Short mmCIF file of C-alpha atoms in Angstrom, two decimals:
data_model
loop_
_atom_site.label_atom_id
_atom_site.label_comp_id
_atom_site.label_asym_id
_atom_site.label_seq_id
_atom_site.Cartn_x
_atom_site.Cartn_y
_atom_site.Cartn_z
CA UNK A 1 147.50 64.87 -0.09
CA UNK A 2 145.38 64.39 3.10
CA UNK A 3 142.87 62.01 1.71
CA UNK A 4 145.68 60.16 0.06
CA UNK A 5 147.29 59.83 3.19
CA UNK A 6 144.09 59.11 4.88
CA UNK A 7 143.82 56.29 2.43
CA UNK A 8 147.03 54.66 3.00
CA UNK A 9 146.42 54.64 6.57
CA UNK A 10 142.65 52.86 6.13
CA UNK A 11 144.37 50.31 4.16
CA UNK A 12 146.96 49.66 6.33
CA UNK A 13 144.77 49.40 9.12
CA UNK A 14 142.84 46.76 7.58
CA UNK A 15 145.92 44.86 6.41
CA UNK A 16 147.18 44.98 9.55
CA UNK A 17 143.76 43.50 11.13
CA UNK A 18 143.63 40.83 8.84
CA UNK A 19 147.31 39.45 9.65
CA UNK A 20 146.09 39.59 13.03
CA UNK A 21 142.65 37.56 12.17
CA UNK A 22 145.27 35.25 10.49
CA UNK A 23 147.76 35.31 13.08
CA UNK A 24 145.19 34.18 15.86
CA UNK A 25 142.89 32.14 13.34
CA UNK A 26 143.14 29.17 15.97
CA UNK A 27 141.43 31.42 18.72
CA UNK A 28 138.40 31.13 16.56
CA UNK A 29 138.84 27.09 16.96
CA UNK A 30 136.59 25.68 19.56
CA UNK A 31 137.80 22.53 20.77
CA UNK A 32 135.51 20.56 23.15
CA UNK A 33 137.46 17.85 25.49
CA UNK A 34 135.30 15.04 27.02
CA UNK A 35 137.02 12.85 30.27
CA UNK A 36 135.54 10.22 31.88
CA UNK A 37 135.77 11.11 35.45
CA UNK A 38 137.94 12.98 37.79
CA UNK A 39 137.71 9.97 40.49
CA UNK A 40 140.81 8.52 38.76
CA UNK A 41 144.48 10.30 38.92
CA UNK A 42 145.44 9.94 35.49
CA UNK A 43 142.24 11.45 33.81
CA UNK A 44 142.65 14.82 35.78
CA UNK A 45 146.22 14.96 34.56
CA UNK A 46 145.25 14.23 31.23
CA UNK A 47 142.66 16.90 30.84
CA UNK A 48 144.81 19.54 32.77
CA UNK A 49 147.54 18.93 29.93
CA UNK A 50 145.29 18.66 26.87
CA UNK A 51 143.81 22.38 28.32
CA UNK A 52 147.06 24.02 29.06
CA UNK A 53 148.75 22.71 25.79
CA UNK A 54 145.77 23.86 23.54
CA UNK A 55 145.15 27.15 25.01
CA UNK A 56 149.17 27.68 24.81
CA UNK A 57 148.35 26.75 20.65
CA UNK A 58 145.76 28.98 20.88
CA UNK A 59 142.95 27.48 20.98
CA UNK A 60 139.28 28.08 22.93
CA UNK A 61 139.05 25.06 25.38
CA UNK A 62 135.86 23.73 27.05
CA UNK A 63 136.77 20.59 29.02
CA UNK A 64 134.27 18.87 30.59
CA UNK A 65 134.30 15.81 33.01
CA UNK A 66 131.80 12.83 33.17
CA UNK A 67 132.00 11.18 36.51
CA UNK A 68 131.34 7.50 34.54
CA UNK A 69 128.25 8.79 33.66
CA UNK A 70 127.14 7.75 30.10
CA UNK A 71 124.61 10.29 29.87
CA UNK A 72 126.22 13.13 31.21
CA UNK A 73 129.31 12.44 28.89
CA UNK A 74 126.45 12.10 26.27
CA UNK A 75 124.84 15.70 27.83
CA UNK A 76 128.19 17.62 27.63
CA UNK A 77 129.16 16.42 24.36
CA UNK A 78 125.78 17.67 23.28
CA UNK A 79 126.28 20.96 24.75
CA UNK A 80 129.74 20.99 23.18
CA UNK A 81 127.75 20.24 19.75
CA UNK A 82 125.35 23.67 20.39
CA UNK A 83 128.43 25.62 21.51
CA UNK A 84 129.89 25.56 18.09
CA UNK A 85 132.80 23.25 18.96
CA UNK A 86 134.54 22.36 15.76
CA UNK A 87 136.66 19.59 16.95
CA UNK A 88 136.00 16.99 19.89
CA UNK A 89 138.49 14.63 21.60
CA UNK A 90 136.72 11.98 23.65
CA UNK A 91 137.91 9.72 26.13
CA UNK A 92 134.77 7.58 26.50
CA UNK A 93 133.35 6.05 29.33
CA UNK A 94 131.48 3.31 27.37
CA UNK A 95 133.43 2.86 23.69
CA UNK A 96 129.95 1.63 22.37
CA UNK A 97 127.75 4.34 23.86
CA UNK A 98 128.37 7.36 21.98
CA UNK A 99 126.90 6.85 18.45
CA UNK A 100 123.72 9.15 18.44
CA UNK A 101 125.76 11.82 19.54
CA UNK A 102 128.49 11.26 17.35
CA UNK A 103 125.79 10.63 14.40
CA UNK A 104 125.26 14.60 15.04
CA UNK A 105 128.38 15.66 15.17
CA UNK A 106 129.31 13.81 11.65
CA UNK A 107 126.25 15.98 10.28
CA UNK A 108 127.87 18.92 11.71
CA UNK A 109 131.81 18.44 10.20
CA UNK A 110 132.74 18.08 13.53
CA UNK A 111 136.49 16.23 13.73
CA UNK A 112 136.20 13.82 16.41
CA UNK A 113 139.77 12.51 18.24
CA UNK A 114 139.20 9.39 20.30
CA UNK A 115 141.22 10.06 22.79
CA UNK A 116 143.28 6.69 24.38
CA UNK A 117 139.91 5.07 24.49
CA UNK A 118 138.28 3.83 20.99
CA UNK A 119 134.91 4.89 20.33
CA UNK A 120 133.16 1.69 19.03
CA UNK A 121 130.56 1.47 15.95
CA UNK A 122 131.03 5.23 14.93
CA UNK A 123 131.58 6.33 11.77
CA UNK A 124 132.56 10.10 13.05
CA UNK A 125 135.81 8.78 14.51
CA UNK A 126 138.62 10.63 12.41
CA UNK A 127 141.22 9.84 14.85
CA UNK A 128 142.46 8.12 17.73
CA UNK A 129 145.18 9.21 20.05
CA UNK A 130 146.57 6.55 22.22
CA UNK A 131 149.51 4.80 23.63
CA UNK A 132 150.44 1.52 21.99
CA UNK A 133 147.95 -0.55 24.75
CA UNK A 134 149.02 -4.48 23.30
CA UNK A 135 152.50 -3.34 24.42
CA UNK A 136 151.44 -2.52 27.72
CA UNK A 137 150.34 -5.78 28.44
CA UNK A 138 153.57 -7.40 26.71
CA UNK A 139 155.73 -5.03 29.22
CA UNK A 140 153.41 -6.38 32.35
CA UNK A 141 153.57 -10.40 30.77
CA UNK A 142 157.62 -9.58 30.39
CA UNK A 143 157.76 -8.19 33.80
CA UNK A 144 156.45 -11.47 34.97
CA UNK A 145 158.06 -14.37 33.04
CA UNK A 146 161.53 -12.63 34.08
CA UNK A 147 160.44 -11.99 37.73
CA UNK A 148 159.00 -15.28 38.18
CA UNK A 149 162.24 -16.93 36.26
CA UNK A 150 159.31 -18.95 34.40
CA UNK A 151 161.82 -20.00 31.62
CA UNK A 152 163.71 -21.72 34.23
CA UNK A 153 160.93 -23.17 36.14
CA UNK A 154 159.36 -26.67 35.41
CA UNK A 155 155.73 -27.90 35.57
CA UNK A 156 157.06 -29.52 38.98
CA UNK A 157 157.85 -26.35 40.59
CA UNK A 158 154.97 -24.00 39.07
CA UNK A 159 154.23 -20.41 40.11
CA UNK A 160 150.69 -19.46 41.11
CA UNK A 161 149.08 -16.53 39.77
CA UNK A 162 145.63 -14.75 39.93
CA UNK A 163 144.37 -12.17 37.09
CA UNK A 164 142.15 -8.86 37.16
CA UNK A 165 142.01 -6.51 34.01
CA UNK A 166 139.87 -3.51 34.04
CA UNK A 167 136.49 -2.69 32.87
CA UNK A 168 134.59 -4.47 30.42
CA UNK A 169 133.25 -1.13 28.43
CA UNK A 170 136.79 -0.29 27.79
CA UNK A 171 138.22 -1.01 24.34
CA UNK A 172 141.82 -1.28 25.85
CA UNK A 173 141.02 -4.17 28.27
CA UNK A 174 141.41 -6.05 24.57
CA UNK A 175 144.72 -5.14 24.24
CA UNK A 176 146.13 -4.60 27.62
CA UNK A 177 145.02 -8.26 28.70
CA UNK A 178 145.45 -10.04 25.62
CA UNK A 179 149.18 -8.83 25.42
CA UNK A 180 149.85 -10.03 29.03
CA UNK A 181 148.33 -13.26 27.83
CA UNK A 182 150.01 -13.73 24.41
CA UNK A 183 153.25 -13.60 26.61
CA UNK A 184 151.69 -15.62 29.89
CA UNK A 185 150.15 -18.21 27.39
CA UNK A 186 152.99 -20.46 26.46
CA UNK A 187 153.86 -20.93 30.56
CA UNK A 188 149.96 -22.10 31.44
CA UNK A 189 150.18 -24.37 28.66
CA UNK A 190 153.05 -25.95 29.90
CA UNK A 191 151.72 -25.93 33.92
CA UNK A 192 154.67 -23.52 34.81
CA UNK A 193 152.25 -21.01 35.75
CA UNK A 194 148.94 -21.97 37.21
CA UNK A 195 145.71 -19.82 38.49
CA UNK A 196 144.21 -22.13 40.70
CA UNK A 197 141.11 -19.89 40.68
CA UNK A 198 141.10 -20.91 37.38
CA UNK A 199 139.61 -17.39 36.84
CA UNK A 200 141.55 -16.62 33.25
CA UNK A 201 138.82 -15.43 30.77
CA UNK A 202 138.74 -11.40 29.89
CA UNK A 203 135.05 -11.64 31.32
CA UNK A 204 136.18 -13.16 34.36
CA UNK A 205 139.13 -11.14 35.26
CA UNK A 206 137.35 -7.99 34.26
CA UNK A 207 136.58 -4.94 36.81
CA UNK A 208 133.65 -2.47 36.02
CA UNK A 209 134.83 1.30 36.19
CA UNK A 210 138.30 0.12 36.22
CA UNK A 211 137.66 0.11 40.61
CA UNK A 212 139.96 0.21 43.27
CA UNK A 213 136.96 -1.11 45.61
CA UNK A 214 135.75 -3.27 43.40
CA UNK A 215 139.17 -4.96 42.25
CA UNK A 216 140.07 -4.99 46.13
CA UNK A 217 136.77 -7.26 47.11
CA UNK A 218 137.20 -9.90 44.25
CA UNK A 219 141.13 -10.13 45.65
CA UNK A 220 139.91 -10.67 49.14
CA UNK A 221 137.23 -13.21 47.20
CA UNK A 222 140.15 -15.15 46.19
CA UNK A 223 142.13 -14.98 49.15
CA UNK A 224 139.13 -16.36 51.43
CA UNK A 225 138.12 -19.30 48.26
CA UNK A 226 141.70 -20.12 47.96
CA UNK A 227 143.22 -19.61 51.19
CA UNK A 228 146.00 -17.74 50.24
CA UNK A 229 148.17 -16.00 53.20
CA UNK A 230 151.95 -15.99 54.31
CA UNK A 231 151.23 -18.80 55.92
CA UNK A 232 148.59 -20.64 53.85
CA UNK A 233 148.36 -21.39 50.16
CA UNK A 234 150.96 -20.13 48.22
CA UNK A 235 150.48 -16.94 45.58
CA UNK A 236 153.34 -15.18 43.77
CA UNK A 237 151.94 -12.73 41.46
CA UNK A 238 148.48 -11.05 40.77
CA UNK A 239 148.39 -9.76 37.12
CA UNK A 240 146.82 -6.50 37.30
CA UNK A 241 146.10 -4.30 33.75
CA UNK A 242 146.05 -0.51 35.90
CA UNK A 243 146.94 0.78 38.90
CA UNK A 244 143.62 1.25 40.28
CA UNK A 245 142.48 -1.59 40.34
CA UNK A 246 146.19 -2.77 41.62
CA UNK A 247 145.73 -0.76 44.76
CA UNK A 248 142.34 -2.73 45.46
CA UNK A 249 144.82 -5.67 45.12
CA UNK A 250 147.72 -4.35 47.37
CA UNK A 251 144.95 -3.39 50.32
CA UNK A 252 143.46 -7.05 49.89
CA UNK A 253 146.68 -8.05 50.49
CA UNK A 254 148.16 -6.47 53.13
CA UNK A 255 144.92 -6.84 55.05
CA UNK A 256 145.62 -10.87 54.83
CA UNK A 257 148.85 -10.22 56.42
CA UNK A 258 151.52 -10.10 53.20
CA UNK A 259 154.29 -7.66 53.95
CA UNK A 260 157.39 -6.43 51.64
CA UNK A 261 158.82 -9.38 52.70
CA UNK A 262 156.76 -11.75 51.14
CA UNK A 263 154.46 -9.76 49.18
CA UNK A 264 153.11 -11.41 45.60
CA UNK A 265 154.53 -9.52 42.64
CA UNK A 266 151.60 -6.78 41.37
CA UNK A 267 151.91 -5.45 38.23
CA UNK A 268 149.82 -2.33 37.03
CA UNK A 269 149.97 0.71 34.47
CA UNK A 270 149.94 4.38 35.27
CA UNK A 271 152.36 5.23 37.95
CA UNK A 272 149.64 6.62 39.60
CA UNK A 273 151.17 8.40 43.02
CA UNK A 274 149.36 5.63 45.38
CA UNK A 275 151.20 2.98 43.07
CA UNK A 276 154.35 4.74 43.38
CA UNK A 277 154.24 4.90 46.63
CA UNK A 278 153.56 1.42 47.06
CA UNK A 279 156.17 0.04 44.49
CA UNK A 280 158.60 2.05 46.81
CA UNK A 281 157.45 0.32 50.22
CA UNK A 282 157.17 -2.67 48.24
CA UNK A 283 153.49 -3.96 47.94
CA UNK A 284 153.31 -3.44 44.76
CA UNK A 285 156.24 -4.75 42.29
CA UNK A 286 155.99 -2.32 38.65
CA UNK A 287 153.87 0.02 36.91
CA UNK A 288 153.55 0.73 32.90
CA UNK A 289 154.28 4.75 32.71
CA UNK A 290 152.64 6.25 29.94
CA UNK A 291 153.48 9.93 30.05
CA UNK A 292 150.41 11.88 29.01
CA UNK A 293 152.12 14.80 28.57
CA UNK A 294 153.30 13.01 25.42
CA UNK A 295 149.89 12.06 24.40
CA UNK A 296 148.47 15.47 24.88
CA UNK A 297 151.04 17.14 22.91
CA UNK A 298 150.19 14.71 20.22
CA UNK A 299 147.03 15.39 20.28
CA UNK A 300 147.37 19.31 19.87
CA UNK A 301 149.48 18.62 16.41
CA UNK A 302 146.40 16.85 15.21
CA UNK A 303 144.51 19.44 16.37
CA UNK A 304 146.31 21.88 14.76
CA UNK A 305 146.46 19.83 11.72
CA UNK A 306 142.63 19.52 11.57
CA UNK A 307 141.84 23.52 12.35
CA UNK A 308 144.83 24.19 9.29
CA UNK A 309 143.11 21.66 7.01
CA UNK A 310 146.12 19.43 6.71
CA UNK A 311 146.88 15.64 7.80
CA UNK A 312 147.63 15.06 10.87
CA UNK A 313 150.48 13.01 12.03
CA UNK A 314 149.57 9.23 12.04
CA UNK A 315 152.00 6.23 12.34
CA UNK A 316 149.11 2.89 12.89
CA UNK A 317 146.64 2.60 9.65
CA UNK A 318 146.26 -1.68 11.13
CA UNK A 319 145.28 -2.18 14.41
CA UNK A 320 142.21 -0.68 15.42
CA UNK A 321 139.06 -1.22 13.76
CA UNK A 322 135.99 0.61 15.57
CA UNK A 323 133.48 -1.61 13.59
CA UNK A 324 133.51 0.73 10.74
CA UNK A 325 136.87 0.47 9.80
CA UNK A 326 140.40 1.06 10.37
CA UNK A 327 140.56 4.40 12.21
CA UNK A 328 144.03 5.74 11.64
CA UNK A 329 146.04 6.24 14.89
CA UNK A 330 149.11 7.41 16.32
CA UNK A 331 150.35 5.44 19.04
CA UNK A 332 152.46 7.01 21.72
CA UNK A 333 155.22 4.45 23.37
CA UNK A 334 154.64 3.19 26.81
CA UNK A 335 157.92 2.30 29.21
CA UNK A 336 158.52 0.09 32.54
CA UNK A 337 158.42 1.83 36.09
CA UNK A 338 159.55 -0.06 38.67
CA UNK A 339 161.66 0.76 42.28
CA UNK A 340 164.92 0.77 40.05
CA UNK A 341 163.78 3.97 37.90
CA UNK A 342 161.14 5.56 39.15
CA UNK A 343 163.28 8.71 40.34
CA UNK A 344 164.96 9.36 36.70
CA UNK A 345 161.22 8.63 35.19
CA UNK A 346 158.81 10.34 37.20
CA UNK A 347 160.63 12.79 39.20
CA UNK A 348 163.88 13.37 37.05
CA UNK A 349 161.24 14.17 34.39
CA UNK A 350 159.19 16.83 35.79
CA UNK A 351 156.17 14.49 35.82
CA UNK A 352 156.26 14.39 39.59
CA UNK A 353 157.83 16.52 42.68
CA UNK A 354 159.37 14.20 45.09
CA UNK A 355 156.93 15.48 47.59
CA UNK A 356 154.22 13.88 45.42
CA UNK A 357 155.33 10.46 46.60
CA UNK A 358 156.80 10.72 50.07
#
C-alpha cells in the first residue's frame, strides 16, 4: 500500500510540475527590445511600457538603448542574438541599417517586430507595430487649413508658412510629411499658402536625429534669410512633423521676439511635456498624441501570439512595403492635442500627473 501510495504521490508531483512548466511557459520567452536613444522623451516611455507590460505577461525582458548609434543598436541586437532571445522588437535608428543583423536572426527563427519605425530591405521583418503615421500628418495639415481659415483665404491675402520634418533615416518622415502635404498641397497650388523660403522638398525640410538643436538653428536660418519678426516679414505657421524638433522651432522663435500674442502657429506630434508646456503658454499651437501605452500593449498580444504559435492581431496587409514586401501591420490610431484637451487627454488619462507640466 506504501509504494502504491508512494506512486501516486511521484505522479502527482510531476503532473503538478508540468502544469506549472505550462502555466509559466512564457517565462522561458526571451524577448529582446531595441530603442533608439533615451535623449528623446517618448522613447524612454516607450521602452518603460513595453518592459513593464511584458514582464506583467510574463515574459524575460532585456531592453537595451542605442543613443543613435547604428552600431551599438547593431552590437546589442547582436548580443540579444547570443542571449537566446526568441523574439526582437526594434525601433531602429537607421530603417536601412539593420540587415546583416537581421540576416542572422532570420537564420536563427528569431520573430522580429518593427517597432513604430520600419526596418527597410529586410526580409526578417514579421511585423510592424505602429501608429497610423500618414494620419498624423493629415491631423497636423487639418490643424492648419482650419487654423489658417485657408478655405476662406484668396491668393490676394496668402498665409506664409515654413516646413521642417524629421530625420531623413526615418521611414515615417514618408508618411508624416507627405500627409501634411497631400492636405497643404491644393492651398500652394492655388498661392493661398506660400513658403517664401521656398524650402518644401522632404530633403529640404528634413532634420537629422529628429533634433531640437538642429531644427532650432535652421529656424533661426530662416528667420535671419527671410527677416521674419513681429515687426518684420510676416510668418503664420511653421509645419513641424514632432515635437522635438518643434521646440528647436519655439526657442528660435521666441529668441526673435514672438510672444503668445503673436506667435506663428507650430504644429508637432508627441505631447512631449516641453510641448505641453508650451502649447499651454502658447508658443506652440497643437501636438499629435499617440499614446504608447496603446502601442505597447499591442505589441505584447503579438508577442504573445508569436511565443503561443498563433497569428497575431493585424488590421494593415497595404501600406508598408520594406522593399521585400508588404509587412503586415497593425496600426494604432493617433488623436489631436491642443490647449482645449490636453487635461482630459494627458492628465485625465493617467498618461501624465499635472505636476508633469506645471
Amino acid at each position: 500500500m506504501k509504494k502504491v501510495l508512494s506512486l501516486f504521490l511521484s505522479l502527482a508531483m510531476v503532473a503538478s510540475a508540468l502544469s506549472f512548466v505550462s502555466c509559466n511557459k512564457t517565462k522561458q520567452v526571451k524577448v529582446g527590445v531595441s530603442m533608439p536613444t533615451k535623449s528623446l522623451q517618448r522613447w524612454n516611455q516607450d521602452g518603460a511600457n513595453m518592459k513593464k507590460e511584458l514582464e506583467a505577461a510574463g515574459y524575460f525582458v532585456d531592453l537595451q538603448y542605442a543613443n543613435n548609434d547604428i552600431a551599438q543598436q547593431t552590437s546589442q541586437i547582436e548580443n540579444m542574438l547570443t542571449q537566446g532571445d526568441s523574439i526582437l522588437v526594434i525601433a531602429s535608428i537607421d530603417g536601412s541599417a539593420l540587415k546583416g543583423v537581421l540576416d542572422t536572426a532570420k537564420k536563427q527563427g528569431v520573430k522580429v517586430i518593427a517597432y513604430d519605425r520600419l526596418i527597410m530591405n529586410s526580409d526578417a521583418v514579421t511585423y510592424y507595430a505602429t501608429f497610423d503615421n500618414y494620419k498624423v500628418g493629415t491631423i497636423q495639415g487639418t490643424y492648419l487649413v482650419d487654423n489658417l481659415k485657408l478655405k476662406e483665404r484668396t491668393a490676394d491675402d496668402p498665409a506664409y508658412i515654413e516646413l521642417f520634418t524629421g530625420s531623413p533615416d526615418d521611414n515615417n518622415i514618408h508618411f508624416f510629411f507627405g500627409g501634411a502635404m497631400d492636405v497643404l498641397k491644393p492651398y500652394f497650388d492655388s498661392g493661398v499658402l506660400v513658403c517664401p523660403s521656398g524650402q518644401t522638398s522632404e530633403a529640404q525640410c528634413a532634420t537629422l536625429n529628429w533634433s531640437t538643436e538642429a531644427g532650432q538653428k535652421r529656424m533661426e536660418n530662416l528667420i535671419a534669410a527671410q527677416g521674419y519678426g513681429p515687426a518684420g516679414k510676416k510668418l503664420d505657421a511653421v509645419y513641424s512633423s514632432n515635437d522635438s524638433v518643434a521646440q528647436g522651432i519655439t526657442n528660435a522663435l521666441v529668441a526673435a521676439g514672438y510672444t503668445a500674442a503673436n506667435f506663428p502657429l507650430v504644429t508637432g506630434q508627441d505631447c512631449d511635456k516641453p510641448s505641453v508646456k508650451n502649447m499651454i503658454a502658447g508658443t506652440q499651437a497643437m501636438s499629435v498624441f499617440k499614446d504608447t501605452r496603446t502601442l505597447a500593449s499591442q505589441v505584447v498580444k503579438m508577442v504573445d501570439a508569436i511565443a503561443k504559435g498563433s497569428e497575431p492581431p493585424i488590421n494593415d496587409t497595404k501600406t508598408y512595403d520594406n522593399g521585400t514586401g508588404i509587412i503586415p501591420s497593425f496600426l494604432c490610431e493617433p488623436v489631436y492635442g491642443d490647449k482645449s484637451n490636453y487635461k482630459s487627454l494627458l492628465i485625465d488619462s493617467g498618461y501624465y500627473s499635472a505636476s508633469d507640466i506645471e
